[in-house]
mmCIF file of C-alpha atoms in Angstrom:
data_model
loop_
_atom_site.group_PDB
_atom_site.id
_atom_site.type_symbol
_atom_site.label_atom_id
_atom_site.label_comp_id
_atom_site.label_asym_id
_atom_site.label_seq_id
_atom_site.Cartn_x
_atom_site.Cartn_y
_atom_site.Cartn_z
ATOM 1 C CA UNK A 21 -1.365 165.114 43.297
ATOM 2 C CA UNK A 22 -4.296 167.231 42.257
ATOM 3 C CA UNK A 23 -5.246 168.620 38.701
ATOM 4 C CA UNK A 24 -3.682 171.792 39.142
ATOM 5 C CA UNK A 25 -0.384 171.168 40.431
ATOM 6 C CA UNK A 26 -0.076 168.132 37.668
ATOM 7 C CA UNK A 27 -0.502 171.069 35.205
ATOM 8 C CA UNK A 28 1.271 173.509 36.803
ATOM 9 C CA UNK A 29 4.500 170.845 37.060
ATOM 10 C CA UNK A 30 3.889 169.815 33.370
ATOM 11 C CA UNK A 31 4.024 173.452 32.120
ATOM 12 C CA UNK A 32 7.460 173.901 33.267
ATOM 13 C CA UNK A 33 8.819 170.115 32.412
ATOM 14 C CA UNK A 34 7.309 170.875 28.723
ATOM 15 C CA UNK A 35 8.663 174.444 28.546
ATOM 16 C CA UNK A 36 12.037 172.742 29.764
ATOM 17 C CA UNK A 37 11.718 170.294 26.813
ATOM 18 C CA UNK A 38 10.417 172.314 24.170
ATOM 19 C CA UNK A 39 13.389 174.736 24.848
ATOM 20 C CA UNK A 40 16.118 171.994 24.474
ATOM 21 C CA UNK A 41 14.390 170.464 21.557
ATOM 22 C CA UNK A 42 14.799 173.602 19.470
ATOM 23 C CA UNK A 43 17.873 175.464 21.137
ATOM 24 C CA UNK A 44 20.093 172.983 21.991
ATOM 25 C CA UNK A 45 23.699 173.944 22.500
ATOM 26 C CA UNK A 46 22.621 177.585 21.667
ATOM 27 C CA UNK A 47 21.036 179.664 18.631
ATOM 28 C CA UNK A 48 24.109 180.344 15.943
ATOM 29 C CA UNK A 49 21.703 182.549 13.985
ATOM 30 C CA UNK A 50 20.586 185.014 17.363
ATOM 31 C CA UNK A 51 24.420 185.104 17.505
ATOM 32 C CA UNK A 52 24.332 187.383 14.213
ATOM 33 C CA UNK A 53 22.687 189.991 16.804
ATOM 34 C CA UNK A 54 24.255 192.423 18.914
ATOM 35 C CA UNK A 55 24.126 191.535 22.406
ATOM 36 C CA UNK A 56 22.760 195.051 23.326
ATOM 37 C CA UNK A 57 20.063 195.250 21.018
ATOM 38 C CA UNK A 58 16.595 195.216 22.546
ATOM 39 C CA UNK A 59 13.334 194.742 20.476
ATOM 40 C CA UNK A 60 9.914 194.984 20.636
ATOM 41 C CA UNK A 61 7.611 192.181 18.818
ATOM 42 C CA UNK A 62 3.995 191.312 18.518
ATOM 43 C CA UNK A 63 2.280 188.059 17.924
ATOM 44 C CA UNK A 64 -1.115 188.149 15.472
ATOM 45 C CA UNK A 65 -3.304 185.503 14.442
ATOM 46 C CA UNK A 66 -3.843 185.156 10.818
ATOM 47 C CA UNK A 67 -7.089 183.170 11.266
ATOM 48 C CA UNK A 68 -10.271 183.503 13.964
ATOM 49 C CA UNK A 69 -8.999 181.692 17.067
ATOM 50 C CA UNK A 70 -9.631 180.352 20.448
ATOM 51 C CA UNK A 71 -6.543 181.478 22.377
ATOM 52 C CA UNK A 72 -5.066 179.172 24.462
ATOM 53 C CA UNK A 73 -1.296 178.721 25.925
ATOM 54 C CA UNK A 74 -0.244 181.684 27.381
ATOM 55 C CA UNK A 75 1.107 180.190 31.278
ATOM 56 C CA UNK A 76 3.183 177.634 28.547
ATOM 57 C CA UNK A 77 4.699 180.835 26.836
ATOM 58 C CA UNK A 78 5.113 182.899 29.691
ATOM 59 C CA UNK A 79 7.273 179.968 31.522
ATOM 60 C CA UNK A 80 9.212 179.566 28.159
ATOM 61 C CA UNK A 81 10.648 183.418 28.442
ATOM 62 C CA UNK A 82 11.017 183.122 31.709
ATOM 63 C CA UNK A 83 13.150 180.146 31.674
ATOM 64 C CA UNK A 84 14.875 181.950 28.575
ATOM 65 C CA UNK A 85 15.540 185.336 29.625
ATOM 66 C CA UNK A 86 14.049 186.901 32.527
ATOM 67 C CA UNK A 87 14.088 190.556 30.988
ATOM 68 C CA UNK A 88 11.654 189.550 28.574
ATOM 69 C CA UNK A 89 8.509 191.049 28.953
ATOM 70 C CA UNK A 90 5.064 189.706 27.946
ATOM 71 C CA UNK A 91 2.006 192.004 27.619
ATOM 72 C CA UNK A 92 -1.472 189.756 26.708
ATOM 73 C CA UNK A 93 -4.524 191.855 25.151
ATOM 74 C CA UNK A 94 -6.440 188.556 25.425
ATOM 75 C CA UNK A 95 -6.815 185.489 27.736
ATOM 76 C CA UNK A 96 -6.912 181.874 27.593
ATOM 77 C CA UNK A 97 -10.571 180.953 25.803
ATOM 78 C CA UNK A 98 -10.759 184.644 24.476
ATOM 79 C CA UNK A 99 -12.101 184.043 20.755
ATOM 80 C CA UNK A 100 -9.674 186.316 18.545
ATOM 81 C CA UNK A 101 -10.567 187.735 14.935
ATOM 82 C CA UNK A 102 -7.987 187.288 12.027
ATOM 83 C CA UNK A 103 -4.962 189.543 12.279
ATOM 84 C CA UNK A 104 -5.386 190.751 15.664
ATOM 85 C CA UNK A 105 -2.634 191.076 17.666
ATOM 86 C CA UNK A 106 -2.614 189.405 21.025
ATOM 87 C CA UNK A 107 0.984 189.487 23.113
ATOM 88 C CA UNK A 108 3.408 192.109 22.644
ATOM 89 C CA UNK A 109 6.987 191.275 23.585
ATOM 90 C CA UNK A 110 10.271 193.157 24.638
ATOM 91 C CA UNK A 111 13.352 192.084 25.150
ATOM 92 C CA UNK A 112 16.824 191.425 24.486
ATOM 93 C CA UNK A 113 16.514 190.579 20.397
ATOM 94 C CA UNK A 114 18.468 187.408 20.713
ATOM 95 C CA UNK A 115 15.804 185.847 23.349
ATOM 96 C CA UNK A 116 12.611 187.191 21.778
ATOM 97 C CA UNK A 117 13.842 185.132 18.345
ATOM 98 C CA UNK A 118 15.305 182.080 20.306
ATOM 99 C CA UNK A 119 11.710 181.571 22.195
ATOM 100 C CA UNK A 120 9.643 182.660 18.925
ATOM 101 C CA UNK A 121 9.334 179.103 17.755
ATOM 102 C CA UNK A 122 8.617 177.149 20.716
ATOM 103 C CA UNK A 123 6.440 179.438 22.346
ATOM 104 C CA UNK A 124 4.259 179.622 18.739
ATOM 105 C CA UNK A 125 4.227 175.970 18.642
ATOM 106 C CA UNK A 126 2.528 175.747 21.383
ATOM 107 C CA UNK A 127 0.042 178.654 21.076
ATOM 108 C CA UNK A 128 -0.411 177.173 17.493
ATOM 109 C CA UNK A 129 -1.561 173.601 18.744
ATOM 110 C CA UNK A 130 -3.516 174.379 22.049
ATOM 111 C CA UNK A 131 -5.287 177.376 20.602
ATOM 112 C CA UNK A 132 -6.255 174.633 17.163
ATOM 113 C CA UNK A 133 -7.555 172.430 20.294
ATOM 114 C CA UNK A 134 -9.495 174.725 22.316
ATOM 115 C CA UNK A 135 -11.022 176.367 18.900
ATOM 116 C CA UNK A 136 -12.152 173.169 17.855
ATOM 117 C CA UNK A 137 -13.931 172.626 21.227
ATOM 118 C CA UNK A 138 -15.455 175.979 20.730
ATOM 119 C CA UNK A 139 -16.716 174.886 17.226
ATOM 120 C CA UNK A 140 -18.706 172.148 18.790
ATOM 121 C CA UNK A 141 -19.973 173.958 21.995
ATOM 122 C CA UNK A 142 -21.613 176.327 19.970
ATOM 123 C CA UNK A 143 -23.399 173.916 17.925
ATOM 124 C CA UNK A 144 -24.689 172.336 20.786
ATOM 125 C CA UNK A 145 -25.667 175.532 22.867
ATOM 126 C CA UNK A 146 -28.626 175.498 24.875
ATOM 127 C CA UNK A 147 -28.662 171.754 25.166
ATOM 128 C CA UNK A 148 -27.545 170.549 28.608
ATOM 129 C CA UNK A 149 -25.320 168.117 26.643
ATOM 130 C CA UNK A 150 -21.643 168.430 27.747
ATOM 131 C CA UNK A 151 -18.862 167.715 25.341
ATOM 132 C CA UNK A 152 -16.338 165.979 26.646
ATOM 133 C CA UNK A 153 -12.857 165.077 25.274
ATOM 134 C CA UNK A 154 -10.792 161.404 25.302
ATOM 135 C CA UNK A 155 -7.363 160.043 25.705
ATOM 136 C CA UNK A 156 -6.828 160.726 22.125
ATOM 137 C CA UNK A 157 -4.149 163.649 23.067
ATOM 138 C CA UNK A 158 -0.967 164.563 20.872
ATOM 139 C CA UNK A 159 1.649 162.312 22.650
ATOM 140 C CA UNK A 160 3.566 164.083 25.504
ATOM 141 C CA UNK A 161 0.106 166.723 25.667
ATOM 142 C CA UNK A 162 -2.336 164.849 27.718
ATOM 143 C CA UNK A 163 -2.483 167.706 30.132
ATOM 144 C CA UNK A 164 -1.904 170.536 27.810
ATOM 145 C CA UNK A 165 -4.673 169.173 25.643
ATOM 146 C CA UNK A 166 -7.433 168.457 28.675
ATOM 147 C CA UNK A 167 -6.895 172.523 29.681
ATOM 148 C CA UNK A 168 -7.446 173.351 26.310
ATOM 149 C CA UNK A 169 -10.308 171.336 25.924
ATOM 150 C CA UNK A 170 -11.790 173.206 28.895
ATOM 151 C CA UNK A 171 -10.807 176.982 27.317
ATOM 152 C CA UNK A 172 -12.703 175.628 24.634
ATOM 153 C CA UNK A 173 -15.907 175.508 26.841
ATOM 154 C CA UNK A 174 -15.857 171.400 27.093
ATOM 155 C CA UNK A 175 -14.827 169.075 29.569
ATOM 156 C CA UNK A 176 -12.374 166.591 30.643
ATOM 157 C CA UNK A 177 -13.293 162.667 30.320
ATOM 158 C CA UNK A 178 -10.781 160.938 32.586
ATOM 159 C CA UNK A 179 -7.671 161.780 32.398
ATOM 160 C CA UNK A 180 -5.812 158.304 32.315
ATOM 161 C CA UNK A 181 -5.693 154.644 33.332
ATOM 162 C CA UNK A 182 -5.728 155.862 36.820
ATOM 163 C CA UNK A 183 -9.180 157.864 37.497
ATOM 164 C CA UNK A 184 -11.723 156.092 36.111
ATOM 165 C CA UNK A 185 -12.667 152.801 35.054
ATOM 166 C CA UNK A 186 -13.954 152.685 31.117
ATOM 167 C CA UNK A 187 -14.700 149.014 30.601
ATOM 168 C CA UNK A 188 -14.646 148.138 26.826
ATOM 169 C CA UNK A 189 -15.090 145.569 24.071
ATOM 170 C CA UNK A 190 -12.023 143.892 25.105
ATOM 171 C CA UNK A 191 -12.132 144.277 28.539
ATOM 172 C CA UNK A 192 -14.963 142.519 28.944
ATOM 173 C CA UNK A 193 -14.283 139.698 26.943
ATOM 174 C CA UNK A 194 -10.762 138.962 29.311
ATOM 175 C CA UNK A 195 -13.469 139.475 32.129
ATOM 176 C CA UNK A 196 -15.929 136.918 30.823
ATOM 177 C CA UNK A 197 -19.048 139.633 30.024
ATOM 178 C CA UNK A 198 -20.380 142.833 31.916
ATOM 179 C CA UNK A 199 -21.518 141.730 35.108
ATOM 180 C CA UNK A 200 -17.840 140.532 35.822
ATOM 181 C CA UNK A 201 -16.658 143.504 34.720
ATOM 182 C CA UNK A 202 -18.671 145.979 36.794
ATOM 183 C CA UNK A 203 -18.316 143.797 39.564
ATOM 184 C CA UNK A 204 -14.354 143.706 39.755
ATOM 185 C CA UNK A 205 -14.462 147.086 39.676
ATOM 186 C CA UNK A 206 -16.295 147.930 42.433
ATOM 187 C CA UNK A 207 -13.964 145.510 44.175
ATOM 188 C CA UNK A 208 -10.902 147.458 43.120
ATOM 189 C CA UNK A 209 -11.953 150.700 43.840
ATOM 190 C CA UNK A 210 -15.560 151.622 44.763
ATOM 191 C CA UNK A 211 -15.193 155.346 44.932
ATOM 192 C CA UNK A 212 -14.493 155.413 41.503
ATOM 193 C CA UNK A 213 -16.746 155.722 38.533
ATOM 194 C CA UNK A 214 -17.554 152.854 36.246
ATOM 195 C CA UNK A 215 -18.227 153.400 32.615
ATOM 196 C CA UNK A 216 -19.444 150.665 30.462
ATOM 197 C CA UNK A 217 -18.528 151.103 26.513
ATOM 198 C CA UNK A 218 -21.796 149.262 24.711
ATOM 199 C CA UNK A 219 -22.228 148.389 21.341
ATOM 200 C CA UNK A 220 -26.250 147.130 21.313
ATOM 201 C CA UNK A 221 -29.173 147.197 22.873
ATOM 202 C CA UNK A 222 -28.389 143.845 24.622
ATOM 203 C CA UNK A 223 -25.194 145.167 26.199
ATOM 204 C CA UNK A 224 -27.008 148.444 27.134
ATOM 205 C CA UNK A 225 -29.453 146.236 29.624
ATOM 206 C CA UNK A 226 -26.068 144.156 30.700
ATOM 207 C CA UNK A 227 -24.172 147.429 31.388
ATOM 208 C CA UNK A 228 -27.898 149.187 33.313
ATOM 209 C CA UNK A 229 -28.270 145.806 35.061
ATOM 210 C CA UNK A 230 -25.115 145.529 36.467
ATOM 211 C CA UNK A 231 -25.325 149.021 38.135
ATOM 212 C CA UNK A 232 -22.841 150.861 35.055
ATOM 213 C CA UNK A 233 -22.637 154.815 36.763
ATOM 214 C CA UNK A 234 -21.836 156.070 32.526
ATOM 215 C CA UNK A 235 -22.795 153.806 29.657
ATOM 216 C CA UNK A 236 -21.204 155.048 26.058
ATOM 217 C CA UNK A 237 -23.283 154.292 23.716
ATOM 218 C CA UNK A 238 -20.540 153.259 21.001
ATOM 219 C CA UNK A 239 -21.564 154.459 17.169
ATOM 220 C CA UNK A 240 -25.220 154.192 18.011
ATOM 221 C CA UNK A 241 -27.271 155.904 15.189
ATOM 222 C CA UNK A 242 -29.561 158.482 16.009
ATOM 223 C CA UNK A 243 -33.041 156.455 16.443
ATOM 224 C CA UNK A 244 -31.363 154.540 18.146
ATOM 225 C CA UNK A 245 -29.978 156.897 21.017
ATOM 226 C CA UNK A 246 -33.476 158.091 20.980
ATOM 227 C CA UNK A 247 -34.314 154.634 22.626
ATOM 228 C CA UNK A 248 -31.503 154.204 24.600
ATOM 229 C CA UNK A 249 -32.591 157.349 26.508
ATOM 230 C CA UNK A 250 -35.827 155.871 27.033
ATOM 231 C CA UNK A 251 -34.365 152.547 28.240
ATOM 232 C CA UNK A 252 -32.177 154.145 30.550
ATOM 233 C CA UNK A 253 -34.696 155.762 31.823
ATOM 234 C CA UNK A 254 -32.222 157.598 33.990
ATOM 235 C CA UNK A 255 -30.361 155.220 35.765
ATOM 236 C CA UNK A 256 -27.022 155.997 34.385
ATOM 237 C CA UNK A 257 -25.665 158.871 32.400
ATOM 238 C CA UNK A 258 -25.350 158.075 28.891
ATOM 239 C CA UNK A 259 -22.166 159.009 26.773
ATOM 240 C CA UNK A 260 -22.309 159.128 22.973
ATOM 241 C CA UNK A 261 -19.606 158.383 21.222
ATOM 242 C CA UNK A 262 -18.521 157.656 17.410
ATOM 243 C CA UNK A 263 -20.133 159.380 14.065
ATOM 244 C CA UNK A 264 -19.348 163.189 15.620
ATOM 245 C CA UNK A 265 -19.087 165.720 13.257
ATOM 246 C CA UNK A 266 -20.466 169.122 12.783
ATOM 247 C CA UNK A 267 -23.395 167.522 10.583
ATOM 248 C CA UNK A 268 -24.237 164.920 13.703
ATOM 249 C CA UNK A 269 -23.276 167.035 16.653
ATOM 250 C CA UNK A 270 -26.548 168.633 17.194
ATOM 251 C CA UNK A 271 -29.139 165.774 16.435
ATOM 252 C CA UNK A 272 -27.063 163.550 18.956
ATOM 253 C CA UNK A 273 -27.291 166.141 21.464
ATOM 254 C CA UNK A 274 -31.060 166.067 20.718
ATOM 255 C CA UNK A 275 -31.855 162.854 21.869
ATOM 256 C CA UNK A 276 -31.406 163.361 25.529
ATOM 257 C CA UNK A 277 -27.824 161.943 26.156
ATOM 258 C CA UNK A 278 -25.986 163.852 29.101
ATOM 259 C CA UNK A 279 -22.482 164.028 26.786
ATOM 260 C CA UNK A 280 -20.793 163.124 23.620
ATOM 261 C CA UNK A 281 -17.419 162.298 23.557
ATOM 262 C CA UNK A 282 -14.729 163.431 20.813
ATOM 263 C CA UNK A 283 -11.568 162.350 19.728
ATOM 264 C CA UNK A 284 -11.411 165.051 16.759
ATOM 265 C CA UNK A 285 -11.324 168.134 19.945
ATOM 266 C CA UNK A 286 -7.464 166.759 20.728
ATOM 267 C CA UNK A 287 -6.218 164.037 17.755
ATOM 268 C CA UNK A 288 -7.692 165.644 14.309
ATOM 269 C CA UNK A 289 -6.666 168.957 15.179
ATOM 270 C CA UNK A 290 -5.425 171.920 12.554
ATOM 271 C CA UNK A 291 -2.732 174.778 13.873
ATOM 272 C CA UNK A 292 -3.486 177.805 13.983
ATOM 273 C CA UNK A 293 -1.650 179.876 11.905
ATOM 274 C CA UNK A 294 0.592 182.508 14.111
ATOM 275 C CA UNK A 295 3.254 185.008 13.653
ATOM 276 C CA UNK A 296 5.890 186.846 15.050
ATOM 277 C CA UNK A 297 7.289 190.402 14.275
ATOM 278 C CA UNK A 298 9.803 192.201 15.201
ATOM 279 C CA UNK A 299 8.448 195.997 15.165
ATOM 280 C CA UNK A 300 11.104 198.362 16.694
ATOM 281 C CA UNK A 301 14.706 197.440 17.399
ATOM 282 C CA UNK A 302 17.064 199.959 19.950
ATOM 283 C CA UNK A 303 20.492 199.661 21.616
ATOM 284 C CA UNK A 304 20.446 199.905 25.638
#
């Protein structure tokens, strides 16, 4: 199965189960509503965003109440300013209120993740360097997470067990060292890529020796990446990884690595604060 029809199935199954996490056997509050009262709401950001979500929201109405209608003033990876409005809804009242808090919890957390991303693309504009994320994803949001990454303006490491091999401290101990490692692989599956996780310069020659297609270059400080790009010398492409902030971001990218890799763009992640409001109510 390719990328996009993974994501495509996973936006309805998580629609499916964020609906009967929060309604259940039905709303007993939307019940206080007339059944013929329509509404009209809009959503506004309270703080400067990266949108990101809206094919997860859109599937949530539409699984809820096909009369709903959804009109976006912005796009996924649109940057939005504090308090601007951004989807306007109308509907039957009842459905706009039942959908209102799984549809924001998901705008809230993949708009935190591709804003995040954002954050660091822009520090590291102009570089060549490309951010990329890691399998530190909000469980049950591996996919979700990856596209938001990507709205963000960074890119997708691999996206499982599956797709890539990442060979690592304790991998290549039960291996018996580097060489064994890489080797095996290409057994298993030579069409894949091999990435070698290194912790010295010693493991950096192992990994370059052995034919490694990505070393990551695992909490190396900043001279020392500086030398690692001039060992490499090209042979692989180099992934840094560990110490990433906003105070590092840009002097790693300086050194000549091809990426950095971040587990802050999908585990360390703040929501962004939404609302809902209902702004005109009418009978039909």
């Amino acid at each position: 199965m390719d990328y996009q029809t993974a994501l495509a199935e996973e936006i309805r199954a998580c629609a499916a189960r964020l609906l009967a996490e929060d309604v259940g056997t039905g709303d007993i509050t939307a019940q206080l509503i007339p059944e013929n009262q329509w509404a009209t709401a809009k959503v506004i950001t309270r703080e400067p965003a990266v949108l990101c979500g809206v094919a997860w929201v859109d599937e949530i109405f539409r699984r809820l109440d096909g009369r709903v209608t959804l009109r976006w003033q912005a796009a996924d990876g649109d940057r939005l300013e504090a308090d601007q409005c951004f989807l306007e809804l109308e509907g039957p009242a009842r459905s706009l209120l039942t959908g209102e808090r799984a549809a924001l919890n998901m705008l809230q957390t993949l708009s935190a993740t591709a804003t995040a991303t954002r954050r660091y693309a822009d520090l590291i504009e102009g570089t060549g360097v490309r951010l990329l994320d890691t399998r530190k994803t909000l469980p049950g949001l591996r996919l979700a997470q990856k596209y938001a990454v990507t709205c963000g303006g960074g890119h997708n490491h691999r996206i499982g067990l599956w797709d890539a091999f990442l060979i690592k401290e304790n991998h290549i101990a039960a291996c018996g060292g580097i060489q064994a490692a890489v080797t095996q692989a290409r057994k298993l599956a030579s069409d894949l890529p091999v990435e070698v996780e290194v912790e010295t310069f010693e493991e950096l020659d192992q990994a370059l020796a052995a034919g490694a297609d990505i070393v990551m270059l695992d909490n190396f400080a900043i001279e020392d990446l500086h030398v690692a790009v001039e060992i490499n010398g090209g042979r692989a492409t180099l992934e840094a990884s560990g110490n990433v902030d906003n105070s590092t971001l840009r002097a790693i990218a300086d050194t000549g690595v091809d990426c950095i890799s971040s587990g802050a763009l999908t585990k360390d992640v703040k929501s962004i604060d939404l609302s809902m409001r209902i702004t005109q109510t009418f009978n039909v």
